[in-house]
Amino acid sequence: MIISYNWLKEYIDIDLTPQELADSLTEAGFEVEELYPVILPFSGVIVGKVEKVEKHPNADKLSVCSVSTGSEEFQVICGAPNVAEGQVVPFAGVGAVLPKDFKIRKAKIRGVESFGMICSKEELGIEESSEGIWAFEEEYETGANVYDLLSKDQDYILDLFITPNRPDCLCVIGIAREVAAITGNKLRLPEFYVEEETNQKIDSFISINIEDEIGCPRYAARVIRNIKIEPSPLWMRKKLETVGIRSINNIVDITNFVLMETGHPLHAFDLSQIKGPEINVRASRKNETFITLDNKERQLPENTVLICDEERPVAIGGIMGGQNSEVSGATVDVLLEAAYFKPERISYSGKKLGLSSEASQRFERGADPNGVIQAINRAAALMAEIAGGKVVQGICDVYPNPIKPEEIKFRPEKVNRLLGSNLSSDIIFEKLKGLQLVIKNEKVVIPTFRVDLRKEVDLIEEVARLVNFSNLPSRDYTEVPYEINQPEQENINNFLRDKLLELGINEAATNSMLKAEEAEIFQQGKNITILNPISDDMTTMRPSLLPGLLKAVNYNINRNMADLRLFEIGRIFTNYKENQLPDQPYALSAVITGRRCPEAWNSDKESVDFYDIKGIMESFLSKIFLDNFKFILYDKTKYLMKGESAAVKINDEIVGVCGKIADDTIKAFGIENFVYAFELDVDKISNKINFDRKYDPIPKYPYVERDIALVLDNKISASEVIGYIDQIGGSLLNHVDIFDVFHGGNIPADKKSLAVRMRFQSTEHTLSDKEVDQTFNKIIKQTSKQFNASLRE
Amino acid sequence: MPEQIDQIKRDFEAEAKDIRTADALEDLRIKYLGRKGHISNAFSLLAEIPKEEKPKFGQELNKLKKAVESQYNTLYESLKKGKGKDEYLDLTLPGRKPFIGRKHPLNQVSDEIKSIFKSLGFTIEDGPEIETDFYNFEALNMPKSHPARDMQDTLYITEDIVLRTHTSPVQIRVMQNKKPPIRMIAPGRVYRRDTPDASHSPFFHQAEGLVVGEDVTFADLKGVIESFACQMFGEDINVRFRPSFFPFTEPSAEYDFSCVFCRGKGCRVCKNTGWMEISGAGMVHPNVFKAVGYDPEKYTGYAFGMGIDRIAMLKYGINDIRLFFENDLRFLNQF
Ligand SMILES: [Zn+2]
């Protein structure tokens, strides 16, 4: 909320500089987001008097004026129709500077010389648009510097962040009340007197019926007659201007002024447009529409508080008035409303209508039901004073169930218990009294404008913030007296992350919200969609980490970084059933693309292939102590390419997949390069990891290796051969591996050469050649037969 | 026997020196490493030597075989690449580098935060990112229509299921399952309906803390935050608490650290205030204790928020939060 330092000073003596005031307010919980002086954007402008006005000989719309500055007279051409002899005006002579760095020079206009300019407010940058020059209402002396005159009472603007629990501070008096509590100075409320016309009584104009007592606990009205719609006086326009409210006319300005001063929203109707006499406050029914004063027809949500005359609604209570009854230039009699509306109802309707006004913002947070009379009288008095109105006798005030101040049980010792402080009861009570709270035995009486004070802790906070948080003690951290058991998930994720990093893969962090189409590709069931997404790019919760990683791949490739190895560990979202939380397991995914080795003058230029992703996955699984995995051919993953995808099984359960990303998937992400990926279900693997490892003794006796190259049919897989040899190898065979695969040369096209290395070892003695040969030859014989293979030299 | 081994090695090295073609290399391989090659033959001689010397020579022979294989492989690779051996070595050429895995900067900072709080005796707790209205709002003293709900623009899955707007729901879940004392932080991803720009991301990361016990005070909260500030950013960092409003704490505070760029002297980044806003904190509201079945007369507690992204930005001087999630290699490779 924007507030003016000078305006604030009318209600409280402030012996602090604007900066000190801003700091104090911030420390008391009203964060001053900005503090700036009201600066006038011109220089060199002085007060001049228009001595003579004559018509320009060569232009109908221009005048040749003579402006006196006391010591000198200047000939000035002026185009404003309102220029007149005798006016005291801001005069910018040669050398003066106006906003946007506009320097005044001598000029010749239609053959007549001009030595300066008579300025409008617009030209001085004080008003957005002006009609005609500014004739001062004040009696300024000619020759005086206009800048100095206007900034003699230098004002400052404070932009305050008011937390939603403090609607009472959305006005100048509210802030003044806080300043009073902070500084101990006395609050000075405005003094006024409503002079009523005793020959007319309010009852003869209107009556009020509240049908919707829940939505509107109090409705009060006054009638002010014979007002004259005019621009507001300067002082009021200035005040409204400083807080960012545009002046409209005296009546509307008065309601806005009282709103800004007291915080209580008012509404003025044109009485002649009200089909009286009865005003009825009721809840809206189904399918009602209403044209608000901004000229928009609105579909009203059911149960909206409506102010109606005998024929139709005339305002949406607490939110916005109607076009059919608004004050206009022709208004003579005004019906002035001050009411209290139920916050929940205003909040509900405002949200449904998508409508937020100065009034609704206050009502929905909570206005003061007992501030109604003060506000309506303040406005009525001003209407009499500055709009020449006659206030009809009496207030029509319907308040069937008056809302009384609440009383809260309060134990001063609780303050110190919660704050860890050592404040005396005297200090504690002094702070509460400073806020106009009344101490009654063991209770504190809360004025109805303080909607935020409901519990003892709320009062403790009041004490704490007025003592100032920085004056409260801070206790040095002491040893924890109890045992710490870290939850497992935390440890697992860190463990997996570290192992992947050790394999030379970069960690990424990607958006959990995707485009629907992106999610669709990876989704097994139904997409989990957001009701109110920020944009079409973020409508769906990720069912996999791969779409995010593929986007990161695309992003980097587009920037000429095509050799990528990325992984992410994060939650994915699946298996959503109406109105239940979906499954949100942790997943782990990695992608690789581009070269196998970082680009360098001497590096291998080959691109990664299936065996790279598989190798990374194998190394990773063995690093996390899961050696008993098995890869199986697996074509059921829709985003992996058929024939180049596999699944990993541990104890007959599939825990992950790997392979080449399918062509259409890659294209959907705008990528043309080949990308290989793996995905693992973190929950499934983490409960299989055996952290309780025991050491295996290192063999005492040397091993012996034997190689063999088998030429066999292309269709026979390496794992079949290894599996078979492993099975028939006997106790001495300790390891079998493939060390080369060869096609071509003198090998027939439908065959391949598989070079197998076998390692023989005994835990009891050094093997003799004979022993090894015996086993080895047996293996060769059986294997050749099994696979119909021949041996290659 | 040892002489023979040495001889084989010398012969192989002499012959290898002159190899220039793949065919010649293949011949060499058969001659030495083939099934009936020199090394194979040498192995068969093992049978003739005394039993007690066998292991020693067995080892020697294995060593020889490995050495010959390795030299053969090197030759094979260099022939394949078409480079001759004995070429001039320019040692100023860059070395061959492996790929390096780098932890994401947010996780580096998150780890640092976690380790500081672990050292202060906090547990690290975790919970779902898609939450019910109850855990995200109701239990935290934010019933429906509470004006504070507007402060956090929420993304909804249904009217009752939301993307959590903070990690406080984890605190509720922990309190439901555990009696005090509690001392925890909950790091994790949270969501807000914010249009992305340099200082906003619709998803970001928080590490919210909670301590509950029989004698926990606002003074303890101040102490813990001060201790964290010094450990994270240095001993000279000051902490300032200002009153604020959150429905789940009372009293509520915002806390600021002295500006990490100018160390509190005032600079452009801190708009000359010398302070940087960090997050919110406060004493747990009695209604929150009621929601989880704790007796608010018996227990008191404090809670605090902390933005992991925000702290990472301060720590590394990053001025655009979106950089964390673009995964640009030029960014990731700096950490
Ligand atoms: Zn600074």
mmCIF file of N, CA and C in Angstrom, chain B residues 153-224:
data_model
loop_
_atom_site.group_PDB
_atom_site.id
_atom_site.type_symbol
_atom_site.label_atom_id
_atom_site.label_comp_id
_atom_site.label_asym_id
_atom_site.label_seq_id
_atom_site.Cartn_x
_atom_site.Cartn_y
_atom_site.Cartn_z
ATOM 1 N N ASP B 153 0.347 -18.898 -4.924
ATOM 2 C CA ASP B 153 -0.467 -19.263 -6.058
ATOM 3 C C ASP B 153 -0.255 -20.740 -6.353
ATOM 4 N N THR B 154 -1.331 -21.490 -6.229
ATOM 5 C CA THR B 154 -1.212 -22.939 -6.187
ATOM 6 C C THR B 154 -1.580 -23.576 -7.521
ATOM 7 N N LEU B 155 -0.872 -24.648 -7.866
ATOM 8 C CA LEU B 155 -1.236 -25.463 -9.031
ATOM 9 C C LEU B 155 -2.042 -26.655 -8.530
ATOM 10 N N TYR B 156 -3.191 -26.881 -9.152
ATOM 11 C CA TYR B 156 -4.092 -27.927 -8.698
ATOM 12 C C TYR B 156 -4.159 -29.097 -9.680
ATOM 13 N N ILE B 157 -4.281 -30.301 -9.123
ATOM 14 C CA ILE B 157 -4.587 -31.478 -9.939
ATOM 15 C C ILE B 157 -6.102 -31.680 -9.904
ATOM 16 N N THR B 158 -6.665 -31.631 -8.693
ATOM 17 C CA THR B 158 -8.114 -31.530 -8.516
ATOM 18 C C THR B 158 -8.312 -30.500 -7.419
ATOM 19 N N GLU B 159 -9.559 -30.274 -7.058
ATOM 20 C CA GLU B 159 -9.801 -29.265 -6.024
ATOM 21 C C GLU B 159 -9.106 -29.640 -4.719
ATOM 22 N N ASP B 160 -8.910 -30.937 -4.499
ATOM 23 C CA ASP B 160 -8.336 -31.375 -3.230
ATOM 24 C C ASP B 160 -6.918 -31.912 -3.334
ATOM 25 N N ILE B 161 -6.386 -31.962 -4.538
ATOM 26 C CA ILE B 161 -5.017 -32.464 -4.714
ATOM 27 C C ILE B 161 -4.191 -31.375 -5.391
ATOM 28 N N VAL B 162 -3.082 -31.044 -4.763
ATOM 29 C CA VAL B 162 -2.299 -29.900 -5.238
ATOM 30 C C VAL B 162 -0.835 -30.294 -5.423
ATOM 31 N N LEU B 163 -0.127 -29.485 -6.203
ATOM 32 C CA LEU B 163 1.323 -29.597 -6.200
ATOM 33 C C LEU B 163 1.786 -28.818 -4.984
ATOM 34 N N ARG B 164 2.509 -29.467 -4.094
ATOM 35 C CA ARG B 164 2.807 -28.807 -2.818
ATOM 36 C C ARG B 164 3.500 -27.470 -3.056
ATOM 37 N N THR B 165 3.087 -26.461 -2.278
ATOM 38 C CA THR B 165 3.627 -25.123 -2.458
ATOM 39 C C THR B 165 4.795 -24.865 -1.523
ATOM 40 N N HIS B 166 5.059 -25.824 -0.639
ATOM 41 C CA HIS B 166 6.181 -25.732 0.292
ATOM 42 C C HIS B 166 6.458 -27.150 0.775
ATOM 43 N N THR B 167 7.547 -27.352 1.519
ATOM 44 C CA THR B 167 7.788 -28.717 2.002
ATOM 45 C C THR B 167 7.234 -28.914 3.406
ATOM 46 N N SER B 168 6.463 -27.925 3.896
ATOM 47 C CA SER B 168 5.851 -28.079 5.228
ATOM 48 C C SER B 168 4.943 -29.307 5.375
ATOM 49 N N PRO B 169 4.273 -29.765 4.297
ATOM 50 C CA PRO B 169 3.471 -30.984 4.462
ATOM 51 C C PRO B 169 4.285 -32.152 5.022
ATOM 52 N N VAL B 170 5.577 -32.183 4.703
ATOM 53 C CA VAL B 170 6.424 -33.261 5.233
ATOM 54 C C VAL B 170 6.471 -33.166 6.766
ATOM 55 N N GLN B 171 6.469 -31.941 7.279
ATOM 56 C CA GLN B 171 6.487 -31.759 8.734
ATOM 57 C C GLN B 171 5.236 -32.367 9.358
ATOM 58 N N ILE B 172 4.087 -32.137 8.704
ATOM 59 C CA ILE B 172 2.840 -32.698 9.220
ATOM 60 C C ILE B 172 2.920 -34.220 9.228
ATOM 61 N N ARG B 173 3.400 -34.777 8.109
ATOM 62 C CA ARG B 173 3.497 -36.238 8.020
ATOM 63 C C ARG B 173 4.431 -36.790 9.100
ATOM 64 N N VAL B 174 5.543 -36.114 9.339
ATOM 65 C CA VAL B 174 6.479 -36.598 10.363
ATOM 66 C C VAL B 174 5.834 -36.494 11.748
ATOM 67 N N MET B 175 5.167 -35.370 12.023
ATOM 68 C CA MET B 175 4.559 -35.203 13.356
ATOM 69 C C MET B 175 3.435 -36.208 13.598
ATOM 70 N N GLN B 176 2.742 -36.584 12.504
ATOM 71 C CA GLN B 176 1.683 -37.575 12.679
ATOM 72 C C GLN B 176 2.241 -38.926 13.098
ATOM 73 N N ASN B 177 3.510 -39.178 12.715
ATOM 74 C CA ASN B 177 4.076 -40.504 12.954
ATOM 75 C C ASN B 177 5.063 -40.576 14.103
ATOM 76 N N LYS B 178 5.339 -39.438 14.714
ATOM 77 C CA LYS B 178 6.412 -39.430 15.694
ATOM 78 C C LYS B 178 6.046 -38.475 16.807
ATOM 79 N N LYS B 179 6.401 -38.817 18.017
ATOM 80 C CA LYS B 179 6.189 -37.912 19.145
ATOM 81 C C LYS B 179 7.408 -37.003 19.261
ATOM 82 N N PRO B 180 7.255 -35.816 19.867
ATOM 83 C CA PRO B 180 8.428 -34.962 20.081
ATOM 84 C C PRO B 180 9.435 -35.682 20.985
ATOM 85 N N PRO B 181 10.690 -35.355 21.008
ATOM 86 C CA PRO B 181 11.272 -34.230 20.274
ATOM 87 C C PRO B 181 11.450 -34.497 18.785
ATOM 88 N N ILE B 182 11.311 -33.426 17.995
ATOM 89 C CA ILE B 182 11.518 -33.518 16.556
ATOM 90 C C ILE B 182 12.506 -32.438 16.157
ATOM 91 N N ARG B 183 13.389 -32.813 15.277
ATOM 92 C CA ARG B 183 14.390 -31.864 14.793
ATOM 93 C C ARG B 183 14.708 -32.301 13.361
ATOM 94 N N MET B 184 14.107 -31.649 12.402
ATOM 95 C CA MET B 184 14.190 -32.146 11.018
ATOM 96 C C MET B 184 14.281 -31.010 10.011
ATOM 97 N N ILE B 185 14.839 -31.319 8.846
ATOM 98 C CA ILE B 185 14.603 -30.457 7.693
ATOM 99 C C ILE B 185 14.052 -31.331 6.569
ATOM 100 N N ALA B 186 13.243 -30.720 5.718
ATOM 101 C CA ALA B 186 12.657 -31.433 4.586
ATOM 102 C C ALA B 186 13.061 -30.722 3.300
ATOM 103 N N PRO B 187 14.118 -31.207 2.656
ATOM 104 C CA PRO B 187 14.496 -30.593 1.389
ATOM 105 C C PRO B 187 13.670 -31.205 0.256
ATOM 106 N N GLY B 188 13.386 -30.430 -0.765
ATOM 107 C CA GLY B 188 12.652 -31.011 -1.877
ATOM 108 C C GLY B 188 12.076 -29.968 -2.803
ATOM 109 N N ARG B 189 11.445 -30.501 -3.861
ATOM 110 C CA ARG B 189 10.916 -29.627 -4.905
ATOM 111 C C ARG B 189 9.529 -29.137 -4.539
ATOM 112 N N VAL B 190 9.254 -27.869 -4.801
ATOM 113 C CA VAL B 190 7.933 -27.299 -4.566
ATOM 114 C C VAL B 190 7.493 -26.529 -5.811
ATOM 115 N N TYR B 191 6.207 -26.202 -5.849
ATOM 116 C CA TYR B 191 5.629 -25.635 -7.074
ATOM 117 C C TYR B 191 4.799 -24.394 -6.770
ATOM 118 N N ARG B 192 4.883 -23.394 -7.623
ATOM 119 C CA ARG B 192 4.009 -22.228 -7.503
ATOM 120 C C ARG B 192 3.579 -21.812 -8.905
ATOM 121 N N ARG B 193 2.423 -21.177 -8.954
ATOM 122 C CA ARG B 193 1.921 -20.766 -10.262
ATOM 123 C C ARG B 193 2.553 -19.439 -10.659
ATOM 124 N N ASP B 194 3.846 -19.452 -10.874
ATOM 125 C CA ASP B 194 4.584 -18.249 -11.256
ATOM 126 C C ASP B 194 5.068 -18.389 -12.689
ATOM 127 N N THR B 195 4.876 -17.340 -13.476
ATOM 128 C CA THR B 195 5.419 -17.353 -14.830
ATOM 129 C C THR B 195 6.940 -17.244 -14.726
ATOM 130 N N PRO B 196 7.658 -18.106 -15.454
ATOM 131 C CA PRO B 196 9.120 -18.085 -15.317
ATOM 132 C C PRO B 196 9.718 -16.741 -15.746
ATOM 133 N N ASP B 197 10.632 -16.240 -14.928
ATOM 134 C CA ASP B 197 11.479 -15.122 -15.328
ATOM 135 C C ASP B 197 12.788 -15.268 -14.553
ATOM 136 N N ALA B 198 13.631 -14.225 -14.573
ATOM 137 C CA ALA B 198 14.949 -14.391 -13.973
ATOM 138 C C ALA B 198 14.886 -14.755 -12.487
ATOM 139 N N SER B 199 13.856 -14.291 -11.787
ATOM 140 C CA SER B 199 13.826 -14.604 -10.360
ATOM 141 C C SER B 199 12.691 -15.547 -9.962
ATOM 142 N N HIS B 200 11.926 -16.033 -10.928
ATOM 143 C CA HIS B 200 10.852 -16.973 -10.601
ATOM 144 C C HIS B 200 10.928 -18.222 -11.466
ATOM 145 N N SER B 201 10.690 -19.345 -10.826
ATOM 146 C CA SER B 201 10.527 -20.580 -11.575
ATOM 147 C C SER B 201 9.280 -21.238 -11.006
ATOM 148 N N PRO B 202 8.443 -21.836 -11.849
ATOM 149 C CA PRO B 202 7.229 -22.459 -11.322
ATOM 150 C C PRO B 202 7.536 -23.673 -10.434
ATOM 151 N N PHE B 203 8.761 -24.168 -10.496
ATOM 152 C CA PHE B 203 9.157 -25.201 -9.537
ATOM 153 C C PHE B 203 10.529 -24.791 -9.018
ATOM 154 N N PHE B 204 10.742 -24.999 -7.755
ATOM 155 C CA PHE B 204 12.030 -24.681 -7.159
ATOM 156 C C PHE B 204 12.206 -25.554 -5.924
ATOM 157 N N HIS B 205 13.214 -25.279 -5.138
ATOM 158 C CA HIS B 205 13.542 -26.220 -4.065
ATOM 159 C C HIS B 205 13.656 -25.522 -2.720
ATOM 160 N N GLN B 206 13.108 -26.181 -1.720
ATOM 161 C CA GLN B 206 13.166 -25.635 -0.375
ATOM 162 C C GLN B 206 13.720 -26.664 0.585
ATOM 163 N N ALA B 207 14.223 -26.174 1.700
ATOM 164 C CA ALA B 207 14.594 -27.071 2.794
ATOM 165 C C ALA B 207 13.987 -26.443 4.040
ATOM 166 N N GLU B 208 12.791 -26.898 4.394
ATOM 167 C CA GLU B 208 12.124 -26.287 5.541
ATOM 168 C C GLU B 208 12.427 -27.089 6.795
ATOM 169 N N GLY B 209 12.623 -26.369 7.883
ATOM 170 C CA GLY B 209 13.014 -27.010 9.135
ATOM 171 C C GLY B 209 11.913 -26.963 10.172
ATOM 172 N N LEU B 210 11.961 -27.919 11.097
ATOM 173 C CA LEU B 210 10.996 -27.955 12.192
ATOM 174 C C LEU B 210 11.685 -28.527 13.431
ATOM 175 N N VAL B 211 11.496 -27.846 14.563
ATOM 176 C CA VAL B 211 12.003 -28.363 15.832
ATOM 177 C C VAL B 211 10.865 -28.259 16.840
ATOM 178 N N VAL B 212 10.545 -29.369 17.485
ATOM 179 C CA VAL B 212 9.486 -29.378 18.488
ATOM 180 C C VAL B 212 10.014 -30.040 19.746
ATOM 181 N N GLY B 213 9.692 -29.442 20.880
ATOM 182 C CA GLY B 213 10.116 -30.024 22.153
ATOM 183 C C GLY B 213 9.383 -29.324 23.277
ATOM 184 N N GLU B 214 9.841 -29.573 24.495
ATOM 185 C CA GLU B 214 9.131 -28.987 25.627
ATOM 186 C C GLU B 214 9.676 -27.624 26.010
ATOM 187 N N ASP B 215 10.821 -27.269 25.515
ATOM 188 C CA ASP B 215 11.390 -25.993 25.918
ATOM 189 C C ASP B 215 12.033 -25.313 24.712
ATOM 190 N N VAL B 216 11.315 -25.295 23.609
ATOM 191 C CA VAL B 216 11.869 -24.705 22.390
ATOM 192 C C VAL B 216 11.347 -23.268 22.285
ATOM 193 N N THR B 217 12.244 -22.320 22.106
ATOM 194 C CA THR B 217 11.831 -20.912 22.110
ATOM 195 C C THR B 217 12.280 -20.184 20.848
ATOM 196 N N PHE B 218 11.774 -18.976 20.723
ATOM 197 C CA PHE B 218 12.169 -18.100 19.625
ATOM 198 C C PHE B 218 13.677 -17.851 19.669
ATOM 199 N N ALA B 219 14.237 -17.843 20.870
ATOM 200 C CA ALA B 219 15.685 -17.641 21.005
ATOM 201 C C ALA B 219 16.453 -18.790 20.347
ATOM 202 N N ASP B 220 15.914 -20.007 20.423
ATOM 203 C CA ASP B 220 16.565 -21.149 19.769
ATOM 204 C C ASP B 220 16.518 -21.003 18.256
ATOM 205 N N LEU B 221 15.369 -20.529 17.767
ATOM 206 C CA LEU B 221 15.238 -20.304 16.327
ATOM 207 C C LEU B 221 16.308 -19.312 15.859
ATOM 208 N N LYS B 222 16.427 -18.206 16.589
ATOM 209 C CA LYS B 222 17.434 -17.217 16.201
ATOM 210 C C LYS B 222 18.827 -17.845 16.209
ATOM 211 N N GLY B 223 19.102 -18.625 17.242
ATOM 212 C CA GLY B 223 20.428 -19.251 17.369
ATOM 213 C C GLY B 223 20.740 -20.178 16.214
ATOM 214 N N VAL B 224 19.762 -21.001 15.836
ATOM 215 C CA VAL B 224 20.004 -21.971 14.757
ATOM 216 C C VAL B 224 20.223 -21.268 13.416
#
